[in-house]
Amino acid sequence: MTVRTRFAPSPTGYLHIGGARTALFSWAYARRHGGVFILRIEDTDLARSTPEAVQAILDGMRWLGLEHDEGPFYQTQRTTRYKEVIAQMLAAGTAYHCYTSREELDALRAEQEARKEKPRYDGRWRPEPGKTLPSPPAGVDPVVRFRNPVDGTVAWDDLVKGRIEFANAQLDDLIVARADGTPTYNFCVVVDDWDMGITEVIRGDDHVNNTPRQINILQALNAQVPYYGHLSMILGDDGTKLSKRHGAVSVMQYDEDGYLPEAVINYLARLGWSHGDEEIFSREQFVQWFDLDHITASAAQFNTEKLNWLNQQYLKHADDARLAGEVASRLARRGIDPESGTALERVVTLYKDRVTNLNELADAVEPFVVEIRPSAEMITAHFNDVARNALGELRLRLATAAWEKAALSQAIKETCSALGVKMPQVAIPLRVALLGTPQSPSIDAVLEVLGRERVLERLDRLL
């Protein structure tokens, strides 16, 4: 049987890091087994679903490179199919009309809570052999309820958590269609998984309580029951529930914050799954190694420092031309023309080992592209008579030096020797004059990339 997995987000918000991990594991499982990965948008919550949220999901999946083989399918476009199945269930007696009013349900709940019982529907409209049902009240549109088994258990061998069992007596008769005829979430999921031939359902463990109901409906439909694997939740750095301050933000925010998608994918892969001690691996390696046996059943913990470290490793090995393109787009969003300065690839080569994200890389590149002026504080801290004299001497040598690293390095050494000063007494004020900061990569490399004309202009402004 061909493996068929699905990612089925609700478009009531952005694609966050937990959803992205679920999508990644479902995608990887399908890829590992030569199967099919399906994207399904569960948009039956019309009050909260928005086109913007749908687009955010699609954008996040595209940025992460989690391409789907089928879909996206939208539940709101499948209403006719859901109603068809409900009609079949009513005819087969596996579902029934319920005319209990909201007021009656509220009163029932209050009575049960007063007796310290679990609130549940009492089956008053459930057909049973020998039971006489009251006449349907006039002017009341009924809901449709699933006729859940009352005896025995529903159980499955969870691909992550192991054996899970629920007593059917704990489950009341689920509403599968509202009074206005619209199908409910748990029912739509069942029909979708059935129609789409889903073989493995990999999802968050907040769905564990939905699973026994969904299995019972599938069995009532004589449909194939998929395997289920429920992923544990992700905690924040401090061990509490993941929130926006920990990283529970839109996946696209990671793009805005300067992360590479392959670094985020690598990090997500290690949130609750492992392959020995491997920390850094390609998407292809991940697919080759991925299995469900090595997913931990305990909660994973988000670690921002680890993500930053991973991103730094990927930046170091990324193609310079690609990084230059990323930097150019970030500079353009700042209103800076990246074509107005030194060729970006050469600057990126200097700095990519020194930053943790693309925004920091753009910050480092910016002084090579726009005119900068050292702050008054920098000038006060690093420019004294010795520094000015040294830079004046160096400026004369740079005017005629061959413009390549070895010659530029020699010019600085000769200046130090001629004036009897140490290298930092020349290099630090030189960095401040050229870039506005006392730290930079090798100063001879900076000079070479910045170019003779711009170097001399910036020195002349301070001398």
Short mmCIF file of C-alpha atoms in Angstrom, two decimals:
data_model
loop_
_atom_site.label_atom_id
_atom_site.label_comp_id
_atom_site.label_asym_id
_atom_site.label_seq_id
_atom_site.Cartn_x
_atom_site.Cartn_y
_atom_site.Cartn_z
CA MET A 1 0.00 0.00 0.00
CA THR A 2 1.31 3.44 -0.94
CA VAL A 3 2.00 5.64 2.08
CA ARG A 4 -0.27 8.69 2.06
CA THR A 5 0.14 11.35 4.75
CA ARG A 6 -1.44 14.75 5.18
CA PHE A 7 -0.91 18.09 6.85
CA ALA A 8 -4.25 19.63 7.70
CA PRO A 9 -3.96 23.06 9.36
CA SER A 10 -6.89 25.28 10.27
CA PRO A 11 -6.49 28.76 8.73
CA THR A 12 -7.39 30.62 11.88
CA GLY A 13 -3.88 32.03 12.25
CA TYR A 14 -0.36 31.78 10.89
CA LEU A 15 1.68 28.62 10.43
CA HIS A 16 3.62 28.44 13.71
CA ILE A 17 6.62 26.36 14.67
CA GLY A 18 4.57 23.48 16.12
CA GLY A 19 2.48 23.17 12.97
CA ALA A 20 5.61 23.40 10.83
CA ARG A 21 7.16 20.45 12.72
CA THR A 22 4.01 18.40 12.18
CA ALA A 23 4.11 19.26 8.47
CA LEU A 24 7.82 18.37 8.29
CA PHE A 25 7.38 14.95 9.93
CA SER A 26 4.37 14.10 7.76
CA TRP A 27 6.24 15.23 4.63
CA ALA A 28 9.41 13.36 5.56
CA TYR A 29 7.52 10.15 6.33
CA ALA A 30 5.90 10.22 2.90
CA ARG A 31 9.20 11.01 1.18
CA ARG A 32 11.04 8.31 3.14
CA HIS A 33 8.58 5.67 1.92
CA GLY A 34 8.11 6.96 -1.63
CA GLY A 35 4.59 8.02 -0.76
CA VAL A 36 2.27 10.96 -1.26
CA PHE A 37 2.06 14.09 0.90
CA ILE A 38 -1.28 15.93 0.87
CA LEU A 39 -2.04 19.49 1.99
CA ARG A 40 -5.57 20.00 3.29
CA ILE A 41 -6.95 23.30 4.61
CA GLU A 42 -9.51 22.63 7.33
CA ASP A 43 -11.49 25.85 7.00
CA THR A 44 -14.88 24.81 8.38
CA ASP A 45 -14.57 27.41 11.17
CA LEU A 46 -15.99 30.15 8.97
CA ALA A 47 -15.99 32.73 11.75
CA ARG A 48 -12.24 32.49 12.31
CA SER A 49 -10.78 31.28 9.01
CA THR A 50 -9.37 34.02 6.80
CA PRO A 51 -7.82 34.20 3.31
CA GLU A 52 -4.80 35.89 4.87
CA ALA A 53 -4.24 32.92 7.20
CA VAL A 54 -4.55 30.51 4.26
CA GLN A 55 -1.92 32.49 2.37
CA ALA A 56 0.33 32.56 5.44
CA ILE A 57 0.18 28.75 5.58
CA LEU A 58 0.96 28.40 1.88
CA ASP A 59 3.81 30.92 2.14
CA GLY A 60 5.29 29.16 5.16
CA MET A 61 5.17 25.74 3.50
CA ARG A 62 6.75 27.15 0.34
CA TRP A 63 9.53 28.91 2.28
CA LEU A 64 10.35 25.70 4.16
CA GLY A 65 10.36 23.75 0.91
CA LEU A 66 7.69 21.30 2.06
CA GLU A 67 6.09 20.79 -1.32
CA HIS A 68 2.82 18.83 -1.41
CA ASP A 69 1.92 16.23 -4.02
CA GLU A 70 -1.85 16.73 -3.85
CA GLY A 71 -3.95 19.72 -2.82
CA PRO A 72 -4.41 22.07 -1.29
CA PHE A 73 -7.90 20.75 -0.65
CA TYR A 74 -10.39 22.99 1.15
CA GLN A 75 -13.10 21.53 3.38
CA THR A 76 -15.50 24.35 2.51
CA GLN A 77 -15.45 23.05 -1.08
CA ARG A 78 -16.45 19.52 0.00
CA THR A 79 -19.74 20.24 1.78
CA THR A 80 -21.80 18.27 -0.75
CA ARG A 81 -19.68 15.17 -0.07
CA TYR A 82 -20.07 15.51 3.71
CA LYS A 83 -23.85 15.84 3.43
CA GLU A 84 -23.94 12.79 1.18
CA VAL A 85 -22.16 10.66 3.79
CA ILE A 86 -24.40 11.98 6.59
CA ALA A 87 -27.47 10.98 4.57
CA GLN A 88 -25.99 7.50 4.14
CA MET A 89 -25.37 7.23 7.89
CA LEU A 90 -28.92 8.34 8.72
CA ALA A 91 -30.25 5.71 6.34
CA ALA A 92 -27.98 3.04 7.85
CA GLY A 93 -28.94 3.96 11.42
CA THR A 94 -25.39 4.90 12.44
CA ALA A 95 -26.52 8.51 12.86
CA TYR A 96 -29.79 10.07 14.03
CA HIS A 97 -31.59 13.38 14.39
CA CYS A 98 -31.49 15.02 17.81
CA TYR A 99 -33.97 17.77 18.74
CA THR A 100 -32.56 18.60 22.17
CA SER A 101 -32.51 22.38 22.59
CA ARG A 102 -29.60 24.42 23.88
CA GLU A 103 -31.58 25.16 27.05
CA GLU A 104 -32.19 21.46 27.65
CA LEU A 105 -28.50 20.68 27.17
CA ASP A 106 -27.50 23.46 29.58
CA ALA A 107 -29.93 22.11 32.19
CA LEU A 108 -28.62 18.57 31.68
CA ARG A 109 -25.04 19.77 32.11
CA ALA A 110 -25.93 21.62 35.34
CA GLU A 111 -27.60 18.51 36.79
CA GLN A 112 -24.64 16.29 35.93
CA GLU A 113 -22.11 18.75 37.37
CA ALA A 114 -24.19 18.99 40.55
CA ARG A 115 -23.87 15.20 40.86
CA LYS A 116 -20.14 15.55 40.11
CA GLU A 117 -20.54 13.60 36.87
CA LYS A 118 -18.76 14.21 33.60
CA PRO A 119 -21.07 16.35 31.43
CA ARG A 120 -22.30 14.37 28.44
CA TYR A 121 -25.32 14.00 26.20
CA ASP A 122 -27.73 11.45 27.69
CA GLY A 123 -28.97 9.90 24.43
CA ARG A 124 -32.59 11.02 24.84
CA TRP A 125 -33.14 11.07 21.05
CA ARG A 126 -30.99 8.01 20.34
CA PRO A 127 -32.99 5.23 18.68
CA GLU A 128 -32.88 1.92 20.56
CA PRO A 129 -34.82 -1.32 20.15
CA GLY A 130 -38.07 -1.06 22.08
CA LYS A 131 -37.57 2.64 22.83
CA THR A 132 -40.31 5.08 21.94
CA LEU A 133 -39.06 8.49 20.89
CA PRO A 134 -41.14 11.63 21.40
CA SER A 135 -42.61 13.42 18.43
CA PRO A 136 -40.19 15.95 16.91
CA PRO A 137 -41.04 19.44 18.21
CA ALA A 138 -42.48 21.80 15.63
CA GLY A 139 -40.19 24.44 14.17
CA VAL A 140 -36.99 22.91 15.54
CA ASP A 141 -34.14 22.04 13.16
CA PRO A 142 -32.35 18.99 14.55
CA VAL A 143 -28.65 18.32 14.75
CA VAL A 144 -27.32 14.98 13.55
CA ARG A 145 -25.50 12.81 16.07
CA PHE A 146 -23.27 9.79 15.50
CA ARG A 147 -24.56 6.65 17.17
CA ASN A 148 -21.42 5.79 19.11
CA PRO A 149 -21.00 2.22 20.41
CA VAL A 150 -21.92 1.99 24.09
CA ASP A 151 -19.93 -1.12 25.00
CA GLY A 152 -16.33 -2.19 24.71
CA THR A 153 -13.29 -0.08 24.01
CA VAL A 154 -11.75 1.72 21.10
CA ALA A 155 -7.98 1.31 20.92
CA TRP A 156 -5.04 1.88 18.65
CA ASP A 157 -1.30 1.34 18.72
CA ASP A 158 -0.07 4.90 18.47
CA LEU A 159 3.05 5.23 16.33
CA VAL A 160 4.59 7.56 18.94
CA LYS A 161 2.86 6.96 22.27
CA GLY A 162 2.18 3.23 22.12
CA ARG A 163 -1.08 1.53 23.05
CA ILE A 164 -3.98 3.90 23.84
CA GLU A 165 -7.47 2.76 24.85
CA PHE A 166 -10.75 4.54 25.57
CA ALA A 167 -13.90 2.96 26.95
CA ASN A 168 -16.82 3.66 24.62
CA ALA A 169 -18.89 4.42 27.70
CA GLN A 170 -16.74 7.55 28.11
CA LEU A 171 -17.76 8.86 24.70
CA ASP A 172 -21.18 10.39 24.08
CA ASP A 173 -22.88 10.70 20.72
CA LEU A 174 -20.90 13.29 18.78
CA ILE A 175 -22.71 15.94 16.74
CA VAL A 176 -21.69 15.41 13.12
CA ALA A 177 -23.95 18.08 11.58
CA ARG A 178 -25.25 21.27 13.14
CA ALA A 179 -28.86 22.38 13.00
CA ASP A 180 -28.12 24.48 9.93
CA GLY A 181 -26.79 21.40 8.15
CA THR A 182 -23.09 22.30 8.30
CA PRO A 183 -20.84 19.34 9.18
CA THR A 184 -18.58 19.47 12.22
CA TYR A 185 -14.80 19.28 12.40
CA ASN A 186 -14.37 15.70 13.62
CA PHE A 187 -16.75 14.38 10.98
CA CYS A 188 -15.13 16.30 8.12
CA VAL A 189 -11.71 14.98 9.13
CA VAL A 190 -12.98 11.41 9.00
CA VAL A 191 -14.52 11.74 5.54
CA ASP A 192 -11.44 13.54 4.23
CA ASP A 193 -9.02 10.92 5.56
CA TRP A 194 -11.24 8.19 4.11
CA ASP A 195 -11.68 9.78 0.68
CA MET A 196 -8.01 10.75 0.42
CA GLY A 197 -6.80 7.28 1.40
CA ILE A 198 -4.67 8.54 4.28
CA THR A 199 -2.58 5.67 5.66
CA GLU A 200 -0.75 7.47 8.49
CA VAL A 201 -2.06 10.44 10.45
CA ILE A 202 0.82 12.29 12.10
CA ARG A 203 -0.42 15.19 14.22
CA GLY A 204 -0.13 16.93 17.59
CA ASP A 205 -1.14 15.17 20.77
CA ASP A 206 -3.90 17.73 21.34
CA HIS A 207 -5.86 15.47 18.95
CA VAL A 208 -5.55 12.31 21.04
CA ASN A 209 -9.06 12.77 22.47
CA ASN A 210 -10.50 13.17 18.97
CA THR A 211 -9.00 9.93 17.74
CA PRO A 212 -11.37 7.39 19.39
CA ARG A 213 -14.41 9.24 18.02
CA GLN A 214 -12.86 9.37 14.55
CA ILE A 215 -11.98 5.66 14.63
CA ASN A 216 -15.54 4.74 15.61
CA ILE A 217 -17.00 6.81 12.76
CA LEU A 218 -14.57 5.25 10.27
CA GLN A 219 -15.54 1.78 11.44
CA ALA A 220 -19.23 2.66 11.14
CA LEU A 221 -18.52 3.64 7.53
CA ASN A 222 -16.63 0.37 6.92
CA ALA A 223 -13.66 2.55 6.01
CA GLN A 224 -9.98 1.70 6.44
CA VAL A 225 -8.66 3.09 9.73
CA PRO A 226 -5.26 4.78 9.30
CA TYR A 227 -2.37 4.46 11.71
CA TYR A 228 -2.11 7.36 14.13
CA GLY A 229 0.99 9.00 15.57
CA HIS A 230 0.60 11.88 18.03
CA LEU A 231 3.54 14.23 18.49
CA SER A 232 4.20 15.69 21.93
CA MET A 233 3.93 19.41 22.49
CA ILE A 234 6.82 21.86 22.24
CA LEU A 235 7.84 23.80 25.33
CA GLY A 236 9.62 27.14 25.44
CA ASP A 237 13.20 27.74 26.56
CA ASP A 238 12.00 28.01 30.16
CA GLY A 239 10.00 24.78 30.11
CA THR A 240 6.59 26.45 29.91
CA LYS A 241 4.08 26.24 27.08
CA LEU A 242 5.48 27.69 23.87
CA SER A 243 4.39 31.30 23.41
CA LYS A 244 5.27 34.18 21.09
CA ARG A 245 8.19 35.21 23.27
CA HIS A 246 9.69 31.71 22.86
CA GLY A 247 9.25 31.35 19.14
CA ALA A 248 5.58 30.49 18.63
CA VAL A 249 5.36 33.04 15.88
CA SER A 250 4.64 32.76 12.19
CA VAL A 251 7.15 30.64 10.29
CA MET A 252 7.58 33.62 7.97
CA GLN A 253 8.82 35.64 10.95
CA TYR A 254 11.91 33.45 10.89
CA ASP A 255 12.48 34.61 7.33
CA GLU A 256 12.06 38.21 8.48
CA ASP A 257 14.49 37.58 11.34
CA GLY A 258 17.19 36.37 8.97
CA TYR A 259 17.10 32.59 9.32
CA LEU A 260 17.79 30.27 6.40
CA PRO A 261 14.96 27.79 5.76
CA GLU A 262 17.32 24.82 5.76
CA ALA A 263 18.53 25.80 9.25
CA VAL A 264 14.94 25.99 10.51
CA ILE A 265 14.17 22.60 8.90
CA ASN A 266 17.26 21.06 10.53
CA TYR A 267 16.26 22.53 13.89
CA LEU A 268 12.63 21.38 13.62
CA ALA A 269 13.81 17.87 12.74
CA ARG A 270 15.67 17.66 16.06
CA LEU A 271 12.66 18.82 18.09
CA GLY A 272 11.59 15.45 19.41
CA TRP A 273 13.45 13.23 16.91
CA SER A 274 17.07 12.16 16.67
CA HIS A 275 19.47 10.08 14.61
CA GLY A 276 22.25 9.17 16.96
CA ASP A 277 24.29 12.23 17.82
CA GLU A 278 23.87 13.91 14.44
CA GLU A 279 23.23 17.64 14.84
CA ILE A 280 23.69 19.06 11.34
CA PHE A 281 22.30 17.23 8.33
CA SER A 282 20.80 18.01 4.96
CA ARG A 283 17.16 17.69 4.01
CA GLU A 284 18.09 14.64 1.93
CA GLN A 285 19.84 12.98 4.87
CA PHE A 286 16.86 13.69 7.09
CA VAL A 287 14.47 11.99 4.66
CA GLN A 288 16.82 9.01 4.40
CA TRP A 289 17.06 8.64 8.18
CA PHE A 290 13.57 9.64 9.30
CA ASP A 291 11.41 7.13 11.11
CA LEU A 292 8.74 7.27 13.77
CA ASP A 293 10.56 4.90 16.13
CA HIS A 294 12.96 7.63 17.23
CA ILE A 295 10.36 10.29 18.02
CA THR A 296 10.28 10.88 21.74
CA ALA A 297 6.92 10.68 23.50
CA SER A 298 7.94 13.41 25.95
CA ALA A 299 7.66 17.13 25.26
CA ALA A 300 10.37 18.78 23.16
CA GLN A 301 11.96 22.02 24.32
CA PHE A 302 12.56 24.96 22.03
CA ASN A 303 16.06 26.43 22.37
CA THR A 304 16.67 29.75 20.65
CA GLU A 305 20.42 29.60 21.22
CA LYS A 306 20.60 26.23 19.48
CA LEU A 307 18.61 27.55 16.53
CA ASN A 308 20.93 30.55 16.27
CA TRP A 309 23.97 28.29 16.36
CA LEU A 310 22.55 26.08 13.61
CA ASN A 311 21.73 29.10 11.46
CA GLN A 312 25.29 30.34 11.91
CA GLN A 313 26.66 27.00 10.68
CA TYR A 314 24.45 27.08 7.61
CA LEU A 315 25.44 30.67 6.85
CA LYS A 316 29.11 29.75 6.94
CA HIS A 317 28.63 27.12 4.25
CA ALA A 318 26.02 28.88 2.13
CA ASP A 319 26.72 29.97 -1.43
CA ASP A 320 28.00 33.55 -1.49
CA ALA A 321 25.90 34.50 -4.50
CA ARG A 322 22.76 33.31 -2.74
CA LEU A 323 23.62 35.22 0.44
CA ALA A 324 24.35 38.32 -1.61
CA GLY A 325 20.88 38.09 -3.09
CA GLU A 326 19.32 37.73 0.36
CA VAL A 327 21.29 40.72 1.64
CA ALA A 328 20.37 42.79 -1.41
CA SER A 329 16.66 42.24 -0.78
CA ARG A 330 17.03 43.21 2.87
CA LEU A 331 18.96 46.37 1.99
CA ALA A 332 16.31 47.25 -0.59
CA ARG A 333 13.61 46.97 2.10
CA ARG A 334 15.61 49.53 4.08
CA GLY A 335 15.51 51.90 1.12
CA ILE A 336 19.15 51.22 0.21
CA ASP A 337 20.25 50.59 -3.37
CA PRO A 338 22.59 47.59 -3.11
CA GLU A 339 24.09 48.44 -6.50
CA SER A 340 25.52 51.69 -5.18
CA GLY A 341 28.44 50.09 -3.39
CA THR A 342 30.99 47.32 -3.56
CA ALA A 343 29.98 44.01 -5.16
CA LEU A 344 28.01 42.28 -2.40
CA GLU A 345 29.47 38.81 -2.88
CA ARG A 346 32.93 40.03 -1.91
CA VAL A 347 31.61 41.65 1.27
CA VAL A 348 29.48 38.62 2.13
CA THR A 349 32.60 36.45 1.89
CA LEU A 350 34.26 38.63 4.52
CA TYR A 351 31.42 38.57 7.01
CA LYS A 352 29.40 35.38 6.73
CA ASP A 353 31.57 33.57 9.30
CA ARG A 354 31.01 36.37 11.81
CA VAL A 355 27.19 36.65 11.95
CA THR A 356 24.29 34.50 13.15
CA ASN A 357 21.59 35.66 10.74
CA LEU A 358 20.99 37.45 7.46
CA ASN A 359 19.93 40.69 9.13
CA GLU A 360 23.26 40.89 10.93
CA LEU A 361 24.94 40.19 7.60
CA ALA A 362 23.01 43.05 6.00
CA ASP A 363 24.06 45.32 8.89
CA ALA A 364 27.70 44.41 8.25
CA VAL A 365 27.38 44.96 4.51
CA GLU A 366 25.59 48.30 4.75
CA PRO A 367 28.72 50.46 5.38
CA PHE A 368 30.20 49.10 2.17
CA VAL A 369 27.15 50.30 0.23
CA VAL A 370 26.19 53.65 1.77
CA GLU A 371 28.24 56.57 2.98
CA ILE A 372 28.84 56.34 6.71
CA ARG A 373 30.16 58.78 9.27
CA PRO A 374 31.63 57.65 12.58
CA SER A 375 29.68 58.82 15.61
CA ALA A 376 31.07 61.55 17.85
CA GLU A 377 31.55 58.91 20.54
CA MET A 378 33.65 56.76 18.22
CA ILE A 379 35.80 59.68 17.17
CA THR A 380 36.37 60.73 20.79
CA ALA A 381 37.23 57.18 21.82
CA HIS A 382 39.59 56.29 18.96
CA PHE A 383 41.01 59.46 17.39
CA ASN A 384 43.91 61.18 19.11
CA ASP A 385 46.97 62.89 17.69
CA VAL A 386 48.83 59.61 17.30
CA ALA A 387 45.91 58.06 15.40
CA ARG A 388 45.46 61.07 13.10
CA ASN A 389 49.17 61.22 12.36
CA ALA A 390 49.26 57.48 11.61
CA LEU A 391 46.25 57.63 9.30
CA GLY A 392 47.72 60.62 7.50
CA GLU A 393 50.93 58.70 6.88
CA LEU A 394 48.98 55.61 5.79
CA ARG A 395 46.82 57.69 3.44
CA LEU A 396 49.93 58.73 1.48
CA ARG A 397 51.00 55.12 1.07
CA LEU A 398 47.49 53.93 0.09
CA ALA A 399 47.26 56.55 -2.66
CA THR A 400 49.92 54.72 -4.69
CA ALA A 401 49.88 51.16 -3.31
CA ALA A 402 48.86 48.25 -5.49
CA TRP A 403 45.25 47.51 -4.49
CA GLU A 404 45.50 43.92 -3.31
CA LYS A 405 45.71 42.44 0.17
CA ALA A 406 49.43 41.76 0.40
CA ALA A 407 50.41 45.28 -0.73
CA LEU A 408 47.80 46.90 1.53
CA SER A 409 48.99 44.86 4.49
CA GLN A 410 52.56 45.93 3.72
CA ALA A 411 51.51 49.60 3.62
CA ILE A 412 50.05 49.34 7.12
CA LYS A 413 53.15 47.58 8.46
CA GLU A 414 55.45 50.18 6.92
CA THR A 415 53.36 52.96 8.53
CA CYS A 416 53.64 51.31 11.94
CA SER A 417 57.39 50.87 11.50
CA ALA A 418 57.97 54.42 10.29
CA LEU A 419 56.10 55.99 13.23
CA GLY A 420 57.04 53.46 15.88
CA VAL A 421 53.45 52.58 16.71
CA LYS A 422 51.74 49.24 17.20
CA MET A 423 49.31 47.71 14.72
CA PRO A 424 46.14 48.37 16.80
CA GLN A 425 47.03 52.10 16.96
CA VAL A 426 46.60 52.18 13.19
CA ALA A 427 44.08 49.42 12.49
CA ILE A 428 41.43 50.39 15.04
CA PRO A 429 41.07 54.08 14.08
CA LEU A 430 41.26 52.98 10.43
CA ARG A 431 38.28 50.67 10.95
CA VAL A 432 36.35 53.46 12.66
CA ALA A 433 37.11 55.86 9.82
CA LEU A 434 36.09 53.40 7.13
CA LEU A 435 33.20 51.47 8.72
CA GLY A 436 32.18 53.36 11.85
CA THR A 437 33.12 50.45 14.13
CA PRO A 438 36.34 49.30 15.82
CA GLN A 439 35.70 45.65 14.87
CA SER A 440 35.85 44.12 11.41
CA PRO A 441 37.46 41.26 9.51
CA SER A 442 41.12 41.55 8.54
CA ILE A 443 41.70 45.23 7.78
CA ASP A 444 43.70 44.55 4.64
CA ALA A 445 40.76 42.51 3.29
CA VAL A 446 38.37 45.35 4.19
CA LEU A 447 40.55 47.86 2.34
CA GLU A 448 40.73 45.64 -0.72
CA VAL A 449 36.96 45.13 -0.93
CA LEU A 450 36.00 48.72 -0.09
CA GLY A 451 38.14 50.06 -2.93
CA ARG A 452 40.74 52.81 -3.21
CA GLU A 453 38.35 55.67 -4.03
CA ARG A 454 35.99 55.08 -1.14
CA VAL A 455 38.85 54.45 1.32
CA LEU A 456 40.60 57.71 0.46
CA GLU A 457 37.36 59.69 0.56
CA ARG A 458 36.52 58.42 4.05
CA LEU A 459 40.01 59.09 5.36
CA ASP A 460 40.01 62.61 3.91
CA ARG A 461 36.81 63.48 5.81
CA LEU A 462 38.54 62.85 9.13
CA LEU A 463 42.02 64.17 8.44
#
